[in-house]
Short mmCIF file of C-alpha atoms and ligand atoms in Angstrom, two decimals:
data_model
loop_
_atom_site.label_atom_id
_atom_site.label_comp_id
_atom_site.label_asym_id
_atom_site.label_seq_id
_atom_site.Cartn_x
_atom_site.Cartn_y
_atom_site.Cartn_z
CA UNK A 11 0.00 0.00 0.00
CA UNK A 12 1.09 3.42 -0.42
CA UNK A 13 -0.11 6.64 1.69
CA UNK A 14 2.59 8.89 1.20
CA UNK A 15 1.35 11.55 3.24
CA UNK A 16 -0.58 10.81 7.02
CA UNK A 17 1.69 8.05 8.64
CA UNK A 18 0.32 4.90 9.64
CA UNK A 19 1.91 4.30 13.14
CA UNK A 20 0.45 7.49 14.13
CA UNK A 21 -2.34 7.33 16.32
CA UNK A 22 -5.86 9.20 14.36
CA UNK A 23 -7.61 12.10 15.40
CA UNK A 24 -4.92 14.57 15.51
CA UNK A 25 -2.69 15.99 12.31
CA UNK A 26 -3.16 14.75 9.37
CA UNK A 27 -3.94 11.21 11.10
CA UNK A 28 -7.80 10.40 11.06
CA UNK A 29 -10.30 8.21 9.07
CA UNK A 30 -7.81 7.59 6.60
CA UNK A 31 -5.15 6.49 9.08
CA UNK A 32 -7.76 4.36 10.64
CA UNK A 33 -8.99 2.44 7.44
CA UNK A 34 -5.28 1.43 6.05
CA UNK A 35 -4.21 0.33 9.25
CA UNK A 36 -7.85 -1.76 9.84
CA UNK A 37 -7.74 -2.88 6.09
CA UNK A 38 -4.05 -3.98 6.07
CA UNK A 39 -4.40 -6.08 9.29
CA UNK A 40 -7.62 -7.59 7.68
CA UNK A 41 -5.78 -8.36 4.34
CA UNK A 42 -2.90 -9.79 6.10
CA UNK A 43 -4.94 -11.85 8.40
CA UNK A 44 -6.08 -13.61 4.67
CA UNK A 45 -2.76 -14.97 3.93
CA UNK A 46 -1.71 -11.71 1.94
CA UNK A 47 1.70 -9.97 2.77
CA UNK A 48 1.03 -6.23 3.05
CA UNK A 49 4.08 -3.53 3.05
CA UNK A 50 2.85 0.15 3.26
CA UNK A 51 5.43 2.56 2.01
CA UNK A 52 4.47 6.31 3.83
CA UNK A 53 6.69 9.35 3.79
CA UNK A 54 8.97 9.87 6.64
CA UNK A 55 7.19 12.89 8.53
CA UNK A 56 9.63 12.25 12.13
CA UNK A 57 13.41 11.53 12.72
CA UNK A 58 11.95 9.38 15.78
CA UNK A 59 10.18 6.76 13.52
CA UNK A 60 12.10 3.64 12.96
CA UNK A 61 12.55 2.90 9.20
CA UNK A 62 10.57 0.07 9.27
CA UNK A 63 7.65 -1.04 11.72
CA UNK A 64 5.58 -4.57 12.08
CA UNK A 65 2.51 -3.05 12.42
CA UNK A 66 0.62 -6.27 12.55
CA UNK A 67 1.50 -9.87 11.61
CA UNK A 68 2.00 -9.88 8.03
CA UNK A 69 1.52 -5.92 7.63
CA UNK A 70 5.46 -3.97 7.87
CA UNK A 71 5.25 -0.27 7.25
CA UNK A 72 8.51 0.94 5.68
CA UNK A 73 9.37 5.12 6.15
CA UNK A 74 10.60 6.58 3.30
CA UNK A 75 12.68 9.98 3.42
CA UNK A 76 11.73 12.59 0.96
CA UNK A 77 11.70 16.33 2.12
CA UNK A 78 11.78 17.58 6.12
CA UNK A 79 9.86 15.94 8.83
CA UNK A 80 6.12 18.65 9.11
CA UNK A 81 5.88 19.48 5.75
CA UNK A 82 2.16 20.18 5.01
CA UNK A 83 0.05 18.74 2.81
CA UNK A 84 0.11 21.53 0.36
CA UNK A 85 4.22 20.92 0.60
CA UNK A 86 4.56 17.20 -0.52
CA UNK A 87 3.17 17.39 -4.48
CA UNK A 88 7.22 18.99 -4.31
CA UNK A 89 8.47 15.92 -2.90
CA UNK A 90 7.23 13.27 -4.49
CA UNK A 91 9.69 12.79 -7.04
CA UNK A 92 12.27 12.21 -4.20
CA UNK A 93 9.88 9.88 -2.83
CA UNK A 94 9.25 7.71 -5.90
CA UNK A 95 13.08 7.27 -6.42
CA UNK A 96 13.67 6.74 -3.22
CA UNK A 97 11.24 3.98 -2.71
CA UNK A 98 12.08 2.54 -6.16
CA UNK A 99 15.79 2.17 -3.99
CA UNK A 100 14.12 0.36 -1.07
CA UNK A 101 12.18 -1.94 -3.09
CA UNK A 102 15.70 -2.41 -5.67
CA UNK A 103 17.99 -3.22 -2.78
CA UNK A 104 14.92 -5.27 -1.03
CA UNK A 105 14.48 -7.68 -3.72
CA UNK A 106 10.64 -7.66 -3.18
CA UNK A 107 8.17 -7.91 -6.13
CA UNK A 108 4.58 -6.61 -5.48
CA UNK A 109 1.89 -8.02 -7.56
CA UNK A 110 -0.52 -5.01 -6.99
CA UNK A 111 -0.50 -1.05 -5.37
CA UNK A 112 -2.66 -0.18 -3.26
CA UNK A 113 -2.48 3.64 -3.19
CA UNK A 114 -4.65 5.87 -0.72
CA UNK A 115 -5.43 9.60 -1.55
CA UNK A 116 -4.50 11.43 -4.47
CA UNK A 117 -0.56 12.04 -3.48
CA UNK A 118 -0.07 8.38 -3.17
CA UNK A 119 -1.95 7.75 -6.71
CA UNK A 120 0.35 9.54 -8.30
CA UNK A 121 3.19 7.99 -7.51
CA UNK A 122 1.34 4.52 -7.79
CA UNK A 123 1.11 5.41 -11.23
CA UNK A 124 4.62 5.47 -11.67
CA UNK A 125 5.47 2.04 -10.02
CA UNK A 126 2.64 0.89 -11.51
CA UNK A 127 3.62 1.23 -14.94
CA UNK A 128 7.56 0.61 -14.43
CA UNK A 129 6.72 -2.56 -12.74
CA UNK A 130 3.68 -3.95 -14.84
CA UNK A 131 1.83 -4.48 -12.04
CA UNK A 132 -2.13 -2.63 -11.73
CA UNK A 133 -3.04 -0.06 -9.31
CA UNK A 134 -6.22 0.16 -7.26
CA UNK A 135 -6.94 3.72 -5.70
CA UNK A 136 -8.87 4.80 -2.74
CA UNK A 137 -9.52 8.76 -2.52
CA UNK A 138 -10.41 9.40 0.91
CA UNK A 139 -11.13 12.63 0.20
CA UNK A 140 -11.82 14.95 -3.35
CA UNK A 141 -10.68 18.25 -4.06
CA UNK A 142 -13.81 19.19 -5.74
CA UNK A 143 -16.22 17.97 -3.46
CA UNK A 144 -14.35 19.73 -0.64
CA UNK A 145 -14.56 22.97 -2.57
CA UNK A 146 -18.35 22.11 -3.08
CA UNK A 147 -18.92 21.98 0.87
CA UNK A 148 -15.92 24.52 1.85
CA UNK A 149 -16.82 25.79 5.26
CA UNK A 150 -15.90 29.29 6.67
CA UNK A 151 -12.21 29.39 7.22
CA UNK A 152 -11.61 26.24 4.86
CA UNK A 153 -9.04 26.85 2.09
CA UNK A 154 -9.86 26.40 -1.64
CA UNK A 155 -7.76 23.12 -2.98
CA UNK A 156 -5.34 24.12 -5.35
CA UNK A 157 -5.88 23.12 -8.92
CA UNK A 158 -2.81 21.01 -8.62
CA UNK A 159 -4.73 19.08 -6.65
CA UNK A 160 -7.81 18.63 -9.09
CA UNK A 161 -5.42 17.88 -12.04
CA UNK A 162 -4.00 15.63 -9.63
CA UNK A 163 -7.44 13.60 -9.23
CA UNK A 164 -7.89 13.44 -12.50
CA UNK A 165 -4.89 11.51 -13.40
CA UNK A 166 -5.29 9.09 -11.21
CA UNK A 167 -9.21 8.75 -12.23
CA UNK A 168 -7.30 8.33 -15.71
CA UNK A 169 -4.79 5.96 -15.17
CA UNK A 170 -5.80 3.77 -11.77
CA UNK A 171 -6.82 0.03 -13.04
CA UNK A 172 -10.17 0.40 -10.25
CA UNK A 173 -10.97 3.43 -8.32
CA UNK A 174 -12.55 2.24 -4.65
CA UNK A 175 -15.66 4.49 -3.43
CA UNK A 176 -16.14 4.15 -0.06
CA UNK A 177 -19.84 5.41 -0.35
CA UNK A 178 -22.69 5.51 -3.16
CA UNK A 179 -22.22 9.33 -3.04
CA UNK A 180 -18.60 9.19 -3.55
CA UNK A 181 -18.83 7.33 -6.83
CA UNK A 182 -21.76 9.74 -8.03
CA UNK A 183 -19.35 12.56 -7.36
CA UNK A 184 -16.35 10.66 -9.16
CA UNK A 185 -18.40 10.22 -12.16
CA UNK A 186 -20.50 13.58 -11.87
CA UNK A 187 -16.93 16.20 -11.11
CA UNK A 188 -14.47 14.36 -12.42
CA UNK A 189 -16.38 12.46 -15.75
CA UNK A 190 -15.09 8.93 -14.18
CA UNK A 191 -15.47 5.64 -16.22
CA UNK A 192 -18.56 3.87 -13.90
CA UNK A 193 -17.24 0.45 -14.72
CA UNK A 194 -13.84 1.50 -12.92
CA UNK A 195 -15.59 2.43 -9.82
CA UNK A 196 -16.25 -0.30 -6.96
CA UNK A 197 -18.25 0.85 -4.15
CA UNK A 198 -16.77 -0.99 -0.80
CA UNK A 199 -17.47 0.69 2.42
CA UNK A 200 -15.48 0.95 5.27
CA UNK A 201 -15.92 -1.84 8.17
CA UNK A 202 -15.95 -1.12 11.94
CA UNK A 203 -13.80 -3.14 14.50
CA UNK A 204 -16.38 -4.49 17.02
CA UNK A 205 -14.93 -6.10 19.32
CA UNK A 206 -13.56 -2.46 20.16
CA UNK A 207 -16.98 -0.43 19.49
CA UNK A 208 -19.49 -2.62 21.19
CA UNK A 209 -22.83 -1.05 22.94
CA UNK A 210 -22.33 -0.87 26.84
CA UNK A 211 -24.39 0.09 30.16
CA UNK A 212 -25.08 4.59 29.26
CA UNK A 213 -25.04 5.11 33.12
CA UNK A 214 -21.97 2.79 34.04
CA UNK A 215 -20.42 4.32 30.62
CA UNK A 216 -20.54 8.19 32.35
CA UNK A 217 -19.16 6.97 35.41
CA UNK A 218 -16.20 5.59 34.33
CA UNK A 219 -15.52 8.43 31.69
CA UNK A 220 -15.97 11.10 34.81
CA UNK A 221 -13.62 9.04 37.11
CA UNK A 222 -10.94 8.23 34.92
CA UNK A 223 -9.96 11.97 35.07
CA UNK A 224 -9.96 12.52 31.58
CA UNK A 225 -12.70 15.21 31.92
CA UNK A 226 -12.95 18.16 34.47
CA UNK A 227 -16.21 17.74 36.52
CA UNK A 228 -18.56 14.87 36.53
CA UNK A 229 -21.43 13.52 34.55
CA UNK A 230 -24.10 12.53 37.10
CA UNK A 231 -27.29 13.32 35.99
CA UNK A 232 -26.30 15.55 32.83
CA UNK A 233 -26.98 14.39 29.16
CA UNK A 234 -24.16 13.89 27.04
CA UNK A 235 -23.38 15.50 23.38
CA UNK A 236 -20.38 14.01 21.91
CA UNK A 237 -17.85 15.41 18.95
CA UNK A 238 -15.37 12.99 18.15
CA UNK A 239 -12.75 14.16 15.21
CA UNK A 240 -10.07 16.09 13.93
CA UNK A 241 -10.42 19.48 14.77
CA UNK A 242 -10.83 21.66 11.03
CA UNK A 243 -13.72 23.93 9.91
CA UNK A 244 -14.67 21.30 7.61
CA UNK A 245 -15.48 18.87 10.59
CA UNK A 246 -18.43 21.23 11.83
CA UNK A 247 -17.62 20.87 15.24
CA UNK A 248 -18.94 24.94 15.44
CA UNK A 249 -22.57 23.39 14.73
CA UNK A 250 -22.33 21.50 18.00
CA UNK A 251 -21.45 24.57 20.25
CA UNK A 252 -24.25 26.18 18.57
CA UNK A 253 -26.70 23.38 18.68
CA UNK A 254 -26.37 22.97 22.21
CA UNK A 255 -26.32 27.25 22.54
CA UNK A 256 -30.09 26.38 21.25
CA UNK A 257 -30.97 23.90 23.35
CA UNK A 258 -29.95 25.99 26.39
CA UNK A 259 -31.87 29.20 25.23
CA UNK A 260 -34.64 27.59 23.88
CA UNK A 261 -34.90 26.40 27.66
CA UNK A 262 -35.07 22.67 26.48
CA UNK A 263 -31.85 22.30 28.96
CA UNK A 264 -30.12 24.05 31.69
CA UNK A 265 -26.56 24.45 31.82
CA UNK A 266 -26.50 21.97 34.68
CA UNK A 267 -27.52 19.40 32.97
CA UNK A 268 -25.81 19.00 29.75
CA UNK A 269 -22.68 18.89 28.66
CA UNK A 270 -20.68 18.89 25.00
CA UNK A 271 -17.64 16.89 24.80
CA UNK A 272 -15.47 17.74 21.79
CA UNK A 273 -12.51 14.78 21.72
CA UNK A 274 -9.97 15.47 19.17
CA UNK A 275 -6.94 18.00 18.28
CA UNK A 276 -6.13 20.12 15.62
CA UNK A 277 -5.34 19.20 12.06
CA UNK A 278 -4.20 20.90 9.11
CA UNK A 279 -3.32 24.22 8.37
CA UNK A 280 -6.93 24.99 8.29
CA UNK A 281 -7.53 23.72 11.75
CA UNK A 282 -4.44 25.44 13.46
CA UNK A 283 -6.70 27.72 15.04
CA UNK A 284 -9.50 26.00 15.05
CA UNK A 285 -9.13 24.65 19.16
CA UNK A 286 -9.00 28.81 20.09
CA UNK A 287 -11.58 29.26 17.95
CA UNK A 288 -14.08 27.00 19.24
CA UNK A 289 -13.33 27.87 22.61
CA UNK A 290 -13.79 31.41 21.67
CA UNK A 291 -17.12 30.70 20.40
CA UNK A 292 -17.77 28.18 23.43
CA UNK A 293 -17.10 31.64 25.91
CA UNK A 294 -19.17 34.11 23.71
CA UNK A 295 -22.56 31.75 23.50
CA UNK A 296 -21.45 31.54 27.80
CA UNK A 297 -20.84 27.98 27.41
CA UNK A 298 -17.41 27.79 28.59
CA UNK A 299 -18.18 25.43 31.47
CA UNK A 300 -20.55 22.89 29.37
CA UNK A 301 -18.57 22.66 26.40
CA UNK A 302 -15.40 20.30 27.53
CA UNK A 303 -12.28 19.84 25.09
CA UNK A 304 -10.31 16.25 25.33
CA UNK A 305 -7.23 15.51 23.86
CA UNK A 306 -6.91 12.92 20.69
CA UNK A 307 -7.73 9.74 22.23
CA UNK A 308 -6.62 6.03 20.75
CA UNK A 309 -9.10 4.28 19.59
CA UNK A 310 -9.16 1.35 22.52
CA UNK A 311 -10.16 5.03 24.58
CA UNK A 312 -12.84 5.88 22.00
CA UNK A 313 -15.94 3.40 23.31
CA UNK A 314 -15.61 4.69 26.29
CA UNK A 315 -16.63 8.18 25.38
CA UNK A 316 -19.04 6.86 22.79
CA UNK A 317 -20.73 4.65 25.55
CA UNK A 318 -21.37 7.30 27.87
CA UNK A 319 -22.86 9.66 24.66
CA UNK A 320 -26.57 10.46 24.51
CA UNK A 321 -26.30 11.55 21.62
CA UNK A 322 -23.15 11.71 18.67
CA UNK A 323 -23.17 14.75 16.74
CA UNK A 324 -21.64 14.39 13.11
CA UNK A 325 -21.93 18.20 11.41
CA UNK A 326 -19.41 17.66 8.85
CA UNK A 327 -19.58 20.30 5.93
CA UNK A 328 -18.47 17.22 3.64
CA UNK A 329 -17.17 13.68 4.34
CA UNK A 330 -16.51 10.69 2.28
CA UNK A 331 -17.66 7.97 4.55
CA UNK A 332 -17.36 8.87 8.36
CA UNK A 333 -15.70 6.28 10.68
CA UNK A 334 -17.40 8.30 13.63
CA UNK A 335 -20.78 7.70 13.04
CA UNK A 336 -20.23 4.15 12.26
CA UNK A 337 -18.47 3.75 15.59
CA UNK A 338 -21.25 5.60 17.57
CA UNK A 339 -23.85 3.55 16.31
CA UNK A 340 -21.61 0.36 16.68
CA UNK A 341 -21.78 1.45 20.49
CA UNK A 342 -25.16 2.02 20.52
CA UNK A 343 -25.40 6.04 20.11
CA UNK A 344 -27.77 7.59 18.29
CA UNK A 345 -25.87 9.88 15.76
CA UNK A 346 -27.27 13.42 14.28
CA UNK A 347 -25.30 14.34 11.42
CA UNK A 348 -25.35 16.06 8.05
CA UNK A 349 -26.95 14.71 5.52
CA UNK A 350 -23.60 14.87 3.49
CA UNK A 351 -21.73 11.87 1.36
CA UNK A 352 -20.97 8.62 3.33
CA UNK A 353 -23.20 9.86 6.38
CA UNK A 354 -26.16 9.47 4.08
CA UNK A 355 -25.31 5.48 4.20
CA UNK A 356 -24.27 5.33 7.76
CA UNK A 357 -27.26 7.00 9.46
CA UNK A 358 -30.24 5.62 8.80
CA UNK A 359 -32.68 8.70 9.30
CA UNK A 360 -35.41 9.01 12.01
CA UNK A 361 -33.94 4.70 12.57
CA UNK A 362 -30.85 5.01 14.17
CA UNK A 363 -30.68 8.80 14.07
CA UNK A 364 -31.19 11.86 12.26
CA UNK A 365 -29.42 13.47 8.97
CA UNK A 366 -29.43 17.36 8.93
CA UNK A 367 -28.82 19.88 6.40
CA UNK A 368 -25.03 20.71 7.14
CA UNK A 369 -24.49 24.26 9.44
CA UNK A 370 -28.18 24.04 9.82
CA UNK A 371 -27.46 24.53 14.32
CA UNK A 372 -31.11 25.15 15.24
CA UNK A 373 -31.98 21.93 12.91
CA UNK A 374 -29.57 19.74 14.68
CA UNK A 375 -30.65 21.28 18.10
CA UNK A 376 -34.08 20.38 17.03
CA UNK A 377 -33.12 16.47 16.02
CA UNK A 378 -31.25 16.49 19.57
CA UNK A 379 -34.19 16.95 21.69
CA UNK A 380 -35.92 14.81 19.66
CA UNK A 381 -33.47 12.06 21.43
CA UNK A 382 -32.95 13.58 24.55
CA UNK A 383 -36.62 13.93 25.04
CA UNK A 384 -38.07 10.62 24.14
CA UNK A 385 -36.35 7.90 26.53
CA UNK A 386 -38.07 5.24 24.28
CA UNK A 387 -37.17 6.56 21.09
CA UNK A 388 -33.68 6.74 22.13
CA UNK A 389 -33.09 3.39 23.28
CA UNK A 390 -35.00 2.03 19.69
CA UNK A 391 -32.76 3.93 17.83
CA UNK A 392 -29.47 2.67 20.04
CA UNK A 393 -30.76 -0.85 19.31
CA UNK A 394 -31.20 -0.39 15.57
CA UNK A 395 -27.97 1.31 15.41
CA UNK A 396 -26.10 -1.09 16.64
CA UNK A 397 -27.47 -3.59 14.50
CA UNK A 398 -27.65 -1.19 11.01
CA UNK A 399 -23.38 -0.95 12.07
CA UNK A 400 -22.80 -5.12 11.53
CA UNK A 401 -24.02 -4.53 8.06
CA UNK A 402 -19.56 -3.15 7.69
CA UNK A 403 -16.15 -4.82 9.04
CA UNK A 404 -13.72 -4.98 7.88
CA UNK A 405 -12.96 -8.72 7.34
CA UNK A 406 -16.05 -8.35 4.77
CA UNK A 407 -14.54 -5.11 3.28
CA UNK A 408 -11.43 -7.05 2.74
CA UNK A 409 -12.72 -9.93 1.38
CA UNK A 410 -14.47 -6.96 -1.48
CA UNK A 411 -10.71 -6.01 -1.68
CA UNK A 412 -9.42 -9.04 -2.26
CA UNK A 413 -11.84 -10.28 -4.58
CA UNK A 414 -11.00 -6.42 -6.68
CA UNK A 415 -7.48 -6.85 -6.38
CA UNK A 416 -7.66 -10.45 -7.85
CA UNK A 417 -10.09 -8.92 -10.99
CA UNK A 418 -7.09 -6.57 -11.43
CA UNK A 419 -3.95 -8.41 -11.20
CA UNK A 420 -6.62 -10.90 -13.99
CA UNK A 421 -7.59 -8.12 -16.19
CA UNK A 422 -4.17 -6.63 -16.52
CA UNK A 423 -2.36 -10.34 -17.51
CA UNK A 424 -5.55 -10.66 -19.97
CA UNK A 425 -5.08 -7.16 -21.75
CA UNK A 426 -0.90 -7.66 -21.66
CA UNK A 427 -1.49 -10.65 -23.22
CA UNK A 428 -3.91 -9.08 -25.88
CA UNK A 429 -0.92 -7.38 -26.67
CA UNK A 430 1.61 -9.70 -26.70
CA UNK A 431 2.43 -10.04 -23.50
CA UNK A 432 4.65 -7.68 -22.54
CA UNK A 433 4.21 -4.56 -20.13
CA UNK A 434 6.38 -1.84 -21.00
CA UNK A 435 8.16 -0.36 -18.17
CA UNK A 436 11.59 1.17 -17.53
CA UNK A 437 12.71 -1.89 -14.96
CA UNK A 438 11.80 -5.06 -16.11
CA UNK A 439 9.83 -6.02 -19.18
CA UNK A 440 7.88 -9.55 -18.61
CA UNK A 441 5.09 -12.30 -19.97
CA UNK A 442 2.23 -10.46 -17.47
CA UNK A 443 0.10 -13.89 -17.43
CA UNK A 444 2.99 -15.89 -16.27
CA UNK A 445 4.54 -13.67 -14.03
CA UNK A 446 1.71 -12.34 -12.46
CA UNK A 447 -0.72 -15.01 -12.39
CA UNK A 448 1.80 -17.86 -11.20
CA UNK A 449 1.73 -16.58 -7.65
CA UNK A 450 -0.77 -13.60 -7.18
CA UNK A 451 -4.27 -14.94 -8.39
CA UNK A 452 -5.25 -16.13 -5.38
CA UNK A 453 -3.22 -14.14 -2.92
CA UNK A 454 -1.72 -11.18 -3.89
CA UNK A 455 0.49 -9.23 -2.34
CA UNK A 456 -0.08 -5.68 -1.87
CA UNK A 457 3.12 -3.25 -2.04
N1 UDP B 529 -10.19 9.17 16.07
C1 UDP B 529 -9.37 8.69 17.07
N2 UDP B 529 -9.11 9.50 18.14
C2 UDP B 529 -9.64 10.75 18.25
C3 UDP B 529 -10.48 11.23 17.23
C4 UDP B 529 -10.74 10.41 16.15
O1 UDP B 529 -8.89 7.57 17.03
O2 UDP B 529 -9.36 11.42 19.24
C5 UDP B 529 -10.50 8.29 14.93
C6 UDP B 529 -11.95 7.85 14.94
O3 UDP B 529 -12.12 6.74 15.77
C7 UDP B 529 -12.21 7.55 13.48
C8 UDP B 529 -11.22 8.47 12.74
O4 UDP B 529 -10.31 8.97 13.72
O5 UDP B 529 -11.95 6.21 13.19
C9 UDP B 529 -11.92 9.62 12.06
O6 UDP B 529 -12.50 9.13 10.90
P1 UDP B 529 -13.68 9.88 10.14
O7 UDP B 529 -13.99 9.05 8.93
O8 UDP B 529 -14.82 10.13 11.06
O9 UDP B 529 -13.08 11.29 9.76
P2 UDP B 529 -11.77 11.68 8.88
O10 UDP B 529 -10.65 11.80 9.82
O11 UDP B 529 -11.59 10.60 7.86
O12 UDP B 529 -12.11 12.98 8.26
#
């Protein structure tokens, strides 16, 4: 696999390291646990990292240098020449041959279209995110994505062997902004680990999370608005302050008896400020003391905090899929969130929660109550949430995977051999059916 930027043995929901982070590290282990050998290659963003980590059995994530440790996102497109060489070094002086590239956001796809055609071998692309749908739903504060990034996208729509959607939305907006082939396009969600996010007692759940320290105060007898995410104007966490700012002056709740927790840190250079100014806005709607910040947690913290939730809020201006939602409800938490991309599959409205037009506060403050105030409701739509969630794991995303990796390693050996059987490519020139097929077909491995 390749995610050049967002490092994989950083924990999510601070930097760059969030949903994305989350779903190569969840998908690797699940690809390796079915007998496939999985390296990820990832730009070297700390001197601290060793050069090469067992992440999992069967999953080895390999740091390589190009440019200085912090470089932003906007930074790397400069870098990844350096990169590609320097991983074409690693993977010379390793000896390894990869039967298939797995590349993750557009960065990576660009440079997996380099190894892809120098070694012969097809690439499959997931996006994450898209420039032009981000531009679409650009929320105060957000900056526009460079057209570097856009031209970007669109080479790797051209030249990736199968594009992977994580949502129904996402391949509408693939084919709709960025005139991608349909039959290149394979829908497979995101999975949840649940033997992690697994419903639990509410009231045991908000004891625990007020004694373990981790939040100033306690939670008896107050309801329980959760954030969880990376902390950027795009993530909407603003619509929670304000949603809750409703509830409190509509006189639906008094301060005593609600709180908003908002777990995550900053990320991006949109979201350097973002922490100072959401507790700016927490202070000037006076809810300083019922709006409480948490650091990033690791995900083994996560249930915990989703647990103890009455309610998950997911405001996001935009979002591909949204690991968050699918968590709360794997807990049991009804979720409120915009009515945006992958939250649109996740939430199944007025079932196991509401969708909201994004930014729309008084809305979600509206779809809150409706929770809070119907003890009934709530625990039908905790139940249904939690079973709506086993519909995605990961084992069955993997198996998808595996089953479009397998089509792709096939279809490139059949069209090589249309013409003639060989790949051209600057390294090594080679009978694709023979080479590939001999010991990929069933189990390929991913580089
Ligand atoms: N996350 C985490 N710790 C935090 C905040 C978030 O581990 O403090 C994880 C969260 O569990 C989820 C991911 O980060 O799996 C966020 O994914 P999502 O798809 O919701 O948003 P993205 O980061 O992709 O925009």
């Amino acid at each position: 696999m390749l995610v050049v930027h967002s490092n994989p043995v950083v924990e999510p929901g601070v930097g760059d390291a969030g949903g994305m982070t989350v779903y190569v590290r969840q998908m690797a282990r699940s690809l390796a646990a079915r007998g496939l050998d999985v390296d990820i290659y990832t730009r070297r963003d700390s001197a601290e990292t060793p050069d090469v980590t067992s992440l999992f059995p069967g999953v080895v994530v390999r740091q390589i240098p190009a440019g200085a440790p912090g470089l932003s996102k906007g930074e790397i497109p400069a870098y990844l020449p350096e990169f590609t060489a320097n991983l074409l070094h690693e993977v010379e002086a390793l000896g390894v041959r990869y039967d298939l590239i797995h590349s993750h956001y557009w960065l990576s796809g660009r440079v997996a279209s380099i190894l892809s055609a120098r070694w012969g071998i097809p690439f499959v692309h997931t996006f994450h995110t898209l420039g032009r749908v981000k531009n679409e739903g650009r929320a105060n504060g957000e900056p526009v994505e460079p057209d570097c990034r856009l031209r970007g996208e669109a080479r790797v729509i051209a030249e990736a062997n199968a594009i992977v959607a994580s949502a129904p939305d996402e391949r509408e907006w693939l084919i709709d902004l960025y005139a991608a082939h349909p039959e290149r396009i394979h829908v497979i969600p995101p999975g949840v680990d649940h033997s992690t996010f697994r419903p639990g007692d509410r009231k045991a759940a908000k004891v625990a999370l007020a004694s373990s320290g981790a939040l100033s105060g306690g939670l008896s007898g107050k309801r329980v608005l959760l954030f969880v995410g990376r902390l950027q104007p795009l993530k909407g966490a603003d619509t929670a302050i304000e949603a809750l700012g409703h509830l409190i002056a509509w006189g639906r709740l008094r301060k005593e008896e609600a709180v908003l927790v908002i777990v995550g840190g900053a990320s991006g250079v949109a979201g350097a400020s973002e922490p100072a100014r959401l507790q700016r806005l927490a202070e000037d709607l006076g809810l300083a003391d019922v709006v409480r910040f948490v650091a990033a947690q690791p995900q083994n913290e996560l249930p915990g905090y989703y647990q103890a939730a009455d309610v998950c809020l997911v405001p996001s201006h935009a979002e591909s899929f949204g690991l968050v939602a699918l968590e709360a409800q794997a807990c049991g938490t009804p979720v409120v969130a915009a009515g945006v991309g992958g939250l649109r599959s996740i939430v199944r409205h007025g079932q196991t929660g509401f969708l909201v037009q994004p930014g729309a506060s008084a809305a979600f403050a509206e779809r809150v109550w409706r929770i809070l105030s119907d003890q009934p409701l709530a625990a039908n739509m905790g139940r249904l949430a939690v079973c709506g969630s086993s519909d995605f794991s990961w084992e069955r995303s993997a198996d998808e995977l595996i089953d479009l990796y397998t089509h792709s390693v096939r279809q490139l050996a059949e069209a090589s051999e249309v013409q003639r059987g060989v790949v051209a490519g600057a390294g090594r020139n080679f009978t694709a059916r023979e080479e590939i097929s001999g010991h990929t077909l069933d189990a390929p491995g991913v580089g």
